[in-house]
CSV table of C-alpha atoms in Angstrom, one decimal:
chain,number,residue,atom,x,y,z
A,1,UNK,CA,4.7,20.0,-1.2
A,2,UNK,CA,7.3,22.3,0.2
A,3,UNK,CA,9.1,25.0,-1.8
A,4,UNK,CA,12.4,23.4,-3.2
A,5,UNK,CA,15.4,25.0,-1.6
A,6,UNK,CA,18.6,25.6,-3.5
A,7,UNK,CA,20.4,23.6,-1.0
A,8,UNK,CA,18.2,20.5,-1.8
A,9,UNK,CA,18.7,21.2,-5.7
A,10,UNK,CA,22.2,21.0,-5.3
A,11,UNK,CA,22.1,17.9,-3.3
A,12,UNK,CA,19.8,16.0,-5.8
A,13,UNK,CA,22.0,17.4,-8.7
A,14,UNK,CA,25.0,15.8,-7.2
A,15,UNK,CA,22.7,12.4,-6.3
A,16,UNK,CA,21.7,12.2,-10.1
A,17,UNK,CA,25.4,12.1,-11.3
A,18,UNK,CA,26.2,9.0,-13.2
A,19,UNK,CA,28.8,6.9,-11.0
A,20,UNK,CA,28.6,9.1,-7.9
A,21,UNK,CA,26.9,6.5,-5.5
A,22,UNK,CA,26.7,6.5,-1.6
A,23,UNK,CA,30.4,6.1,-1.0
A,24,UNK,CA,31.4,8.7,-3.5
A,25,UNK,CA,28.9,11.0,-2.3
A,26,UNK,CA,30.3,10.6,1.2
A,27,UNK,CA,34.0,10.8,0.3
A,28,UNK,CA,33.2,14.5,-1.3
A,29,UNK,CA,31.3,15.6,1.6
A,30,UNK,CA,33.9,14.3,4.0
A,31,UNK,CA,36.8,16.2,2.0
A,32,UNK,CA,34.9,19.6,1.2
A,33,UNK,CA,32.7,19.6,4.6
A,34,UNK,CA,29.5,20.7,2.8
A,35,UNK,CA,27.6,20.3,-0.5
A,36,UNK,CA,28.5,23.9,-1.2
A,37,UNK,CA,32.1,23.0,-0.7
A,38,UNK,CA,31.7,20.2,-3.4
A,39,UNK,CA,30.2,22.7,-6.1
A,40,UNK,CA,33.2,25.3,-5.2
A,41,UNK,CA,36.0,22.6,-5.6
A,42,UNK,CA,38.2,22.6,-8.7
A,43,UNK,CA,38.8,19.7,-10.7
A,44,UNK,CA,42.5,19.2,-9.2
A,45,UNK,CA,40.9,19.2,-5.6
A,46,UNK,CA,37.9,16.9,-7.0
A,47,UNK,CA,40.4,14.4,-8.3
A,48,UNK,CA,42.5,14.4,-4.9
A,49,UNK,CA,39.4,12.7,-3.4
A,50,UNK,CA,39.6,9.0,-2.6
A,51,UNK,CA,38.3,6.9,-5.6
A,52,UNK,CA,37.9,9.7,-8.0
A,53,UNK,CA,40.1,9.8,-11.0
A,54,UNK,CA,41.2,12.6,-13.2
A,55,UNK,CA,38.6,11.6,-15.7
A,56,UNK,CA,36.0,11.1,-13.2
A,57,UNK,CA,36.8,14.4,-11.6
A,58,UNK,CA,36.2,16.3,-15.0
A,59,UNK,CA,32.8,14.4,-15.3
A,60,UNK,CA,31.6,15.5,-12.0
A,61,UNK,CA,33.0,18.9,-12.3
A,62,UNK,CA,30.9,19.6,-15.5
A,63,UNK,CA,27.8,17.5,-14.4
A,64,UNK,CA,27.0,19.5,-11.4
A,65,UNK,CA,27.3,22.8,-13.2
A,66,UNK,CA,24.1,21.8,-15.0
A,67,UNK,CA,21.1,21.9,-12.8
A,68,UNK,CA,18.6,21.6,-15.6
A,69,UNK,CA,18.2,17.9,-14.9
A,70,UNK,CA,17.5,18.3,-11.2
A,71,UNK,CA,15.2,21.0,-11.6
A,72,UNK,CA,13.0,19.0,-14.1
A,73,UNK,CA,13.0,16.0,-11.5
A,74,UNK,CA,11.9,18.4,-8.7
A,75,UNK,CA,9.2,20.0,-11.0
A,76,UNK,CA,8.1,16.2,-11.7
A,77,UNK,CA,8.0,15.3,-7.9
A,78,UNK,CA,6.2,18.5,-7.1
A,79,UNK,CA,3.6,17.2,-9.9
A,80,UNK,CA,3.5,13.8,-8.3
A,81,UNK,CA,3.1,14.7,-5.0
A,82,UNK,CA,6.6,13.2,-4.1
A,83,UNK,CA,8.9,14.7,-1.4
A,84,UNK,CA,13.0,14.8,-1.8
A,85,UNK,CA,14.6,14.6,1.6
A,86,UNK,CA,18.5,15.0,2.0
A,87,UNK,CA,20.3,13.0,4.7
A,88,UNK,CA,20.6,16.7,6.4
A,89,UNK,CA,16.8,17.1,6.6
A,90,UNK,CA,15.3,16.7,10.2
A,91,UNK,CA,12.4,14.3,8.7
A,92,UNK,CA,15.1,12.1,6.9
A,93,UNK,CA,14.7,8.6,8.7
A,94,UNK,CA,17.3,8.7,11.7
A,95,UNK,CA,17.9,5.0,11.4
A,96,UNK,CA,18.8,4.9,8.0
A,97,UNK,CA,21.1,7.5,8.5
A,98,UNK,CA,23.2,5.6,10.7
A,99,UNK,CA,24.4,2.8,8.4
A,100,UNK,CA,27.7,2.7,6.4
A,101,UNK,CA,26.3,3.5,3.0
A,102,UNK,CA,22.9,5.5,3.3
A,103,UNK,CA,21.5,7.0,0.3
A,104,UNK,CA,22.1,10.9,0.6
A,105,UNK,CA,18.9,11.5,-1.2
A,106,UNK,CA,15.5,9.6,-1.1
A,107,UNK,CA,12.3,10.2,-2.9
A,108,UNK,CA,9.0,9.8,-0.6
A,109,UNK,CA,5.6,9.5,-1.3
A,110,UNK,CA,3.4,9.6,1.7
A,111,UNK,CA,4.6,10.7,5.1
A,112,UNK,CA,7.6,9.3,7.4
A,113,UNK,CA,6.9,9.8,10.8
A,114,UNK,CA,8.8,9.9,14.0
A,115,UNK,CA,7.3,6.7,15.2
A,116,UNK,CA,8.4,5.1,11.8
A,117,UNK,CA,11.7,4.9,13.6
A,118,UNK,CA,10.1,1.9,15.7
A,119,UNK,CA,10.2,-0.3,12.3
A,120,UNK,CA,10.8,-4.0,11.7
A,121,UNK,CA,11.2,-5.4,8.1
A,122,UNK,CA,9.8,-8.4,7.0
A,123,UNK,CA,11.0,-10.0,3.6
A,124,UNK,CA,11.1,-13.1,1.9
A,125,UNK,CA,10.5,-15.1,-1.3
A,126,UNK,CA,8.4,-13.8,-4.2
A,127,UNK,CA,7.2,-17.2,-4.9
A,128,UNK,CA,6.3,-18.3,-1.1
A,129,UNK,CA,3.8,-20.9,-0.2
A,130,UNK,CA,0.7,-20.5,1.6
A,131,UNK,CA,2.2,-21.1,4.8
A,132,UNK,CA,4.7,-18.4,4.1
A,133,UNK,CA,2.2,-15.6,3.0
A,134,UNK,CA,0.1,-16.7,6.2
A,135,UNK,CA,3.1,-16.2,8.6
A,136,UNK,CA,4.4,-12.9,7.0
A,137,UNK,CA,1.0,-11.4,7.4
A,138,UNK,CA,0.5,-12.7,11.0
A,139,UNK,CA,3.9,-11.3,12.2
A,140,UNK,CA,3.0,-8.1,10.3
A,141,UNK,CA,-0.5,-7.8,11.8
A,142,UNK,CA,0.9,-8.5,15.3
A,143,UNK,CA,3.8,-6.1,15.1
A,144,UNK,CA,1.7,-3.4,13.6
A,145,UNK,CA,-0.8,-3.8,15.9
A,146,UNK,CA,1.5,-3.2,18.7
A,147,UNK,CA,2.8,0.2,17.0
A,148,UNK,CA,5.6,-1.0,14.9
A,149,UNK,CA,6.0,0.2,11.1
A,150,UNK,CA,6.4,-2.8,8.9
A,151,UNK,CA,9.1,-2.2,6.3
A,152,UNK,CA,9.3,-4.5,3.1
A,153,UNK,CA,9.9,-4.0,-0.7
A,154,UNK,CA,6.3,-4.2,-2.3
A,155,UNK,CA,7.6,-7.7,-4.2
A,156,UNK,CA,5.2,-10.5,-4.8
A,157,UNK,CA,4.9,-13.1,-2.1
A,158,UNK,CA,6.3,-12.4,1.4
A,159,UNK,CA,6.5,-8.4,0.7
A,160,UNK,CA,2.9,-8.3,-0.2
A,161,UNK,CA,2.0,-10.3,2.8
A,162,UNK,CA,3.7,-8.3,5.1
A,163,UNK,CA,2.1,-4.9,3.9
A,164,UNK,CA,-1.1,-6.3,3.7
A,165,UNK,CA,-0.7,-7.8,7.3
A,166,UNK,CA,0.3,-4.1,8.6
A,167,UNK,CA,-2.8,-2.4,6.9
A,168,UNK,CA,-5.2,-5.0,8.2
A,169,UNK,CA,-4.1,-4.1,11.5
A,170,UNK,CA,-4.6,-0.5,11.2
A,171,UNK,CA,-0.9,0.3,11.2
A,172,UNK,CA,1.6,1.9,9.6
A,173,UNK,CA,3.9,0.3,6.7
A,174,UNK,CA,6.7,1.4,4.4
A,175,UNK,CA,7.6,0.0,0.8
A,176,UNK,CA,11.2,0.5,-0.5
A,177,UNK,CA,10.8,0.4,-4.4
A,178,UNK,CA,13.7,-1.0,-6.6
A,179,UNK,CA,12.3,1.3,-9.4
A,180,UNK,CA,11.6,5.2,-9.2
A,181,UNK,CA,8.3,6.3,-7.6
A,182,UNK,CA,6.8,7.5,-10.9
A,183,UNK,CA,5.5,3.7,-11.3
A,184,UNK,CA,5.0,0.5,-9.2
A,185,UNK,CA,6.5,-2.7,-9.5
A,186,UNK,CA,5.0,-5.3,-9.8
A,187,UNK,CA,2.4,-3.6,-11.4
A,188,UNK,CA,-0.3,-5.5,-9.9
A,189,UNK,CA,0.6,-4.0,-6.7
A,190,UNK,CA,-0.6,-0.6,-7.9
A,191,UNK,CA,-3.5,-0.5,-5.5
A,192,UNK,CA,-1.8,-1.9,-2.8
A,193,UNK,CA,0.9,1.3,-3.3
A,194,UNK,CA,-1.8,3.4,-3.1
A,195,UNK,CA,-2.9,2.4,0.2
A,196,UNK,CA,0.5,2.4,1.4
A,197,UNK,CA,0.6,6.0,0.5
A,198,UNK,CA,-1.8,6.8,3.0
A,199,UNK,CA,-0.8,4.3,5.6
A,200,UNK,CA,2.9,5.1,5.4
A,201,UNK,CA,5.0,6.0,2.7
A,202,UNK,CA,6.8,4.5,-0.5
A,203,UNK,CA,10.5,5.2,-0.7
A,204,UNK,CA,13.3,5.2,-3.4
A,205,UNK,CA,16.4,6.5,-3.9
A,206,UNK,CA,16.2,6.1,-7.7
A,207,UNK,CA,15.3,9.1,-10.3
A,208,UNK,CA,11.5,9.2,-10.2
A,209,UNK,CA,11.2,7.8,-13.9
A,210,UNK,CA,13.7,5.0,-13.4
A,211,UNK,CA,12.6,1.5,-14.3
A,212,UNK,CA,13.1,-1.6,-12.4
A,213,UNK,CA,16.4,-3.5,-13.6
A,214,UNK,CA,18.2,-6.4,-11.4
A,215,UNK,CA,21.1,-4.2,-10.5
A,216,UNK,CA,18.6,-1.7,-8.6
A,217,UNK,CA,17.8,-4.4,-6.0
A,218,UNK,CA,20.6,-5.3,-4.1
A,219,UNK,CA,20.8,-1.4,-3.1
A,220,UNK,CA,17.1,-1.3,-2.4
A,221,UNK,CA,17.6,-4.1,0.2
A,222,UNK,CA,20.3,-2.2,2.0
A,223,UNK,CA,17.4,0.7,2.5
A,224,UNK,CA,15.0,-1.8,3.8
A,225,UNK,CA,17.7,-3.0,6.6
A,226,UNK,CA,18.7,0.3,7.2
A,227,UNK,CA,15.2,1.9,8.1
A,228,UNK,CA,14.7,-1.1,10.4
A,229,UNK,CA,15.4,-1.9,14.0
A,230,UNK,CA,15.3,-5.7,12.9
A,231,UNK,CA,14.5,-7.8,10.1
A,232,UNK,CA,12.4,-11.1,9.7
A,233,UNK,CA,13.0,-13.4,6.9
A,234,UNK,CA,10.0,-15.8,6.0
A,235,UNK,CA,10.6,-17.9,3.2
A,236,UNK,CA,13.8,-17.3,1.0
A,237,UNK,CA,16.2,-19.2,-1.3
A,238,UNK,CA,19.6,-19.2,-0.4
A,239,UNK,CA,20.8,-16.8,-3.1
A,240,UNK,CA,17.7,-14.5,-3.1
A,241,UNK,CA,17.4,-10.9,-2.3
A,242,UNK,CA,15.9,-11.5,1.5
A,243,UNK,CA,19.1,-13.2,2.4
A,244,UNK,CA,21.0,-9.9,1.1
A,245,UNK,CA,18.8,-7.8,3.4
A,246,UNK,CA,19.5,-10.2,6.2
A,247,UNK,CA,23.3,-10.0,5.7
A,248,UNK,CA,23.1,-6.3,5.4
A,249,UNK,CA,21.0,-5.9,8.5
A,250,UNK,CA,23.7,-8.2,10.5
A,251,UNK,CA,26.5,-5.8,9.2
A,252,UNK,CA,24.5,-2.9,10.5
A,253,UNK,CA,24.3,-4.3,13.9
A,254,UNK,CA,20.7,-4.9,13.6
A,255,UNK,CA,18.7,-8.1,15.0
A,256,UNK,CA,17.8,-10.6,12.3
A,257,UNK,CA,15.1,-13.3,12.8
A,258,UNK,CA,14.1,-16.4,10.9
A,259,UNK,CA,10.8,-18.4,10.6
A,260,UNK,CA,11.8,-22.0,10.3
A,261,UNK,CA,10.5,-23.9,7.1
A,262,UNK,CA,10.0,-27.4,5.9
A,263,UNK,CA,13.3,-29.1,4.8
A,264,UNK,CA,12.2,-30.1,1.7
A,265,UNK,CA,10.8,-26.7,0.5
A,266,UNK,CA,13.6,-24.5,-1.4
A,267,UNK,CA,12.2,-21.5,0.2
A,268,UNK,CA,13.3,-22.6,3.5
A,269,UNK,CA,17.0,-22.8,2.7
A,270,UNK,CA,17.4,-19.0,3.3
A,271,UNK,CA,15.5,-18.9,6.9
A,272,UNK,CA,17.1,-22.4,7.7
A,273,UNK,CA,20.6,-21.3,6.9
A,274,UNK,CA,20.0,-18.1,8.8
A,275,UNK,CA,19.2,-20.0,11.7
A,276,UNK,CA,22.0,-22.3,11.5
A,277,UNK,CA,24.2,-19.3,11.4
A,278,UNK,CA,22.9,-17.6,14.6
A,279,UNK,CA,19.8,-15.6,13.6
A,280,UNK,CA,16.9,-16.1,16.2
A,281,UNK,CA,14.6,-18.9,15.5
A,282,UNK,CA,11.1,-17.5,15.7
A,283,UNK,CA,7.8,-19.5,15.8
A,284,UNK,CA,5.5,-17.0,17.8
A,285,UNK,CA,5.1,-13.9,19.6
A,286,UNK,CA,7.4,-15.0,22.8
A,287,UNK,CA,10.4,-15.2,20.5
A,288,UNK,CA,9.9,-11.7,18.9
A,289,UNK,CA,9.2,-10.5,22.4
A,290,UNK,CA,12.7,-11.6,24.0
A,291,UNK,CA,14.4,-10.3,20.4
A,292,UNK,CA,12.8,-7.0,20.5
A,293,UNK,CA,13.0,-6.6,24.2
A,294,UNK,CA,16.4,-5.6,24.2
A,295,UNK,CA,14.9,-2.1,22.9
A,296,UNK,CA,14.0,-1.9,26.4
A,297,UNK,CA,17.5,-1.5,27.6
A,298,UNK,CA,17.9,2.1,26.1
A,299,UNK,CA,14.4,2.9,27.6
A,300,UNK,CA,13.9,4.6,30.9
A,301,UNK,CA,10.4,4.9,31.3
A,302,UNK,CA,9.3,7.3,34.1
A,303,UNK,CA,6.0,6.3,35.9
A,304,UNK,CA,4.5,9.2,38.2
A,305,UNK,CA,1.8,6.9,39.8
A,306,UNK,CA,-0.1,9.6,41.3
A,307,UNK,CA,-0.2,11.3,37.8
A,308,UNK,CA,-1.1,8.2,36.5
A,309,UNK,CA,-4.3,7.7,38.7
A,310,UNK,CA,-5.1,11.3,38.2
A,311,UNK,CA,-4.9,11.6,34.4
A,312,UNK,CA,-4.9,7.9,33.3
A,313,UNK,CA,-1.6,8.6,31.4
A,314,UNK,CA,2.2,7.7,31.5
A,315,UNK,CA,5.1,9.9,30.5
A,316,UNK,CA,7.8,8.0,28.7
A,317,UNK,CA,11.4,9.2,27.3
A,318,UNK,CA,13.0,9.2,24.2
A,319,UNK,CA,15.1,6.5,23.0
A,320,UNK,CA,18.1,6.5,20.1
A,321,UNK,CA,15.6,5.1,17.3
A,322,UNK,CA,12.9,7.8,18.3
A,323,UNK,CA,9.2,8.0,20.6
A,324,UNK,CA,7.6,5.0,21.5
A,325,UNK,CA,4.2,5.4,19.9
A,326,UNK,CA,1.9,3.8,23.0
A,327,UNK,CA,-1.7,3.7,22.5
A,328,UNK,CA,-4.3,4.9,24.9
A,329,UNK,CA,-4.7,1.3,26.6
A,330,UNK,CA,-0.9,0.9,26.7
A,331,UNK,CA,-0.4,3.9,28.6
A,332,UNK,CA,-2.9,3.2,30.9
A,333,UNK,CA,-1.7,-0.5,31.4
A,334,UNK,CA,1.7,0.8,32.0
A,335,UNK,CA,0.4,3.2,34.5
A,336,UNK,CA,-0.7,0.2,36.8
A,337,UNK,CA,2.7,-1.4,36.7
A,338,UNK,CA,5.9,-0.6,38.7
A,339,UNK,CA,9.0,-2.6,39.6
A,340,UNK,CA,7.3,-4.7,41.8
A,341,UNK,CA,5.5,-7.4,40.0
A,342,UNK,CA,1.7,-7.0,39.6
A,343,UNK,CA,-0.8,-9.8,38.7
A,344,UNK,CA,-2.8,-9.1,35.7
A,345,UNK,CA,-6.1,-9.5,37.4
A,346,UNK,CA,-5.3,-6.3,39.6
A,347,UNK,CA,-4.2,-4.9,36.3
A,348,UNK,CA,-7.6,-5.5,34.7
A,349,UNK,CA,-9.6,-4.3,37.8
A,350,UNK,CA,-7.5,-1.1,38.3
A,351,UNK,CA,-7.3,-0.1,34.7
A,352,UNK,CA,-10.8,-0.3,33.9
A,353,UNK,CA,-10.0,-2.1,30.6
A,354,UNK,CA,-11.5,-5.5,29.3
A,355,UNK,CA,-9.4,-8.7,29.6
A,356,UNK,CA,-8.8,-8.5,25.7
A,357,UNK,CA,-7.5,-5.0,25.7
A,358,UNK,CA,-5.4,-5.7,29.0
A,359,UNK,CA,-4.0,-9.0,27.2
A,360,UNK,CA,-3.1,-6.8,24.1
A,361,UNK,CA,-1.7,-3.9,25.7
A,362,UNK,CA,0.6,-6.3,27.9
A,363,UNK,CA,1.7,-7.8,24.6
A,364,UNK,CA,2.5,-4.7,22.9
A,365,UNK,CA,4.2,-3.2,25.8
A,366,UNK,CA,6.7,-6.5,26.0
A,367,UNK,CA,7.6,-6.3,22.4
A,368,UNK,CA,8.5,-2.6,22.9
A,369,UNK,CA,10.6,-3.7,25.7
A,370,UNK,CA,9.1,-1.7,28.2
A,371,UNK,CA,7.6,-4.7,30.6
A,372,UNK,CA,8.6,-8.2,31.4
A,373,UNK,CA,6.4,-10.9,32.4
A,374,UNK,CA,7.2,-12.9,35.4
A,375,UNK,CA,6.0,-16.4,36.3
A,376,UNK,CA,2.3,-17.0,37.7
A,377,UNK,CA,0.9,-14.1,35.3
A,378,UNK,CA,2.7,-11.1,37.0
A,379,UNK,CA,4.1,-8.2,35.1
A,380,UNK,CA,6.5,-5.4,36.1
A,381,UNK,CA,8.1,-2.5,34.5
A,382,UNK,CA,12.0,-3.3,33.4
């Protein structure tokens, strides 16, 4: 664990002050320029900030002068192997920092990597059908095996299926809890949470020992949507939390996809209504490719064919959300492609990879928006 800086202590201390939510926190930083500026402000100056009354200013002023609670929280974090990230830390998730109301401090158990910026959320009902559970697991497995990190909320049903599908594929997954990281909710997912910690991260903005209450979950859902390039809804009631996540994803200008369901199943009301209102209907890999392929518009891969032949590798650039995580097979298959369409048979012959590995790599590269399939099993770089 890192040694906590005085700066982190002050960020956390303000984060823990009652009624200082993301918007108030942001207004304070905007008004005073830095966390230290907030601490140096007088009660009169605090009261001049938008949304802060004289009474609230006095409360904030007095609260941030007592660092003891924040120090105890950091001691507990150290004991439990939990990291504390502020929005100004380099390891804070970039996609999350770009939403309108990001948490200024998050608790993380496990590791958030740069490759996790290539994330897709899969969420849905706790009381899902077997069909819903299977679809969530299937899509999670597909995306995780292609290098995407799966984000969900660790809840029963669809969330559990999504996490397990990602893990089964040997991929990464992030669980955003509606409680502090000192416990697991629901409790039967304790073993799953331990596995997630070793294959991604557990995340919360709540104090470590904070218990799960209903009011926590809508705020939790904005973090799920904020961490993700796109959100997939698999079975959800019309007024369920998954629909809140979908709405927030739309507000953050992120893609929303939905798996259609039986019209007589109450858990189909959510995804079916989203599809009616403009969400992308997905039934298989082609639909996901078409949606996620838009990522390729901001990616400009550079392929040095001679270097690729010599080193069996491909250079790729960065895009706004982070570095694409390409496997060895994907690098080699991409090295066989150019702007001129290549038939899959030629790719198989020159790559030296099996038919199965080439097909898997081509699928992953399409999902990442790097290549396009042409008629007749021809492929080219976008």
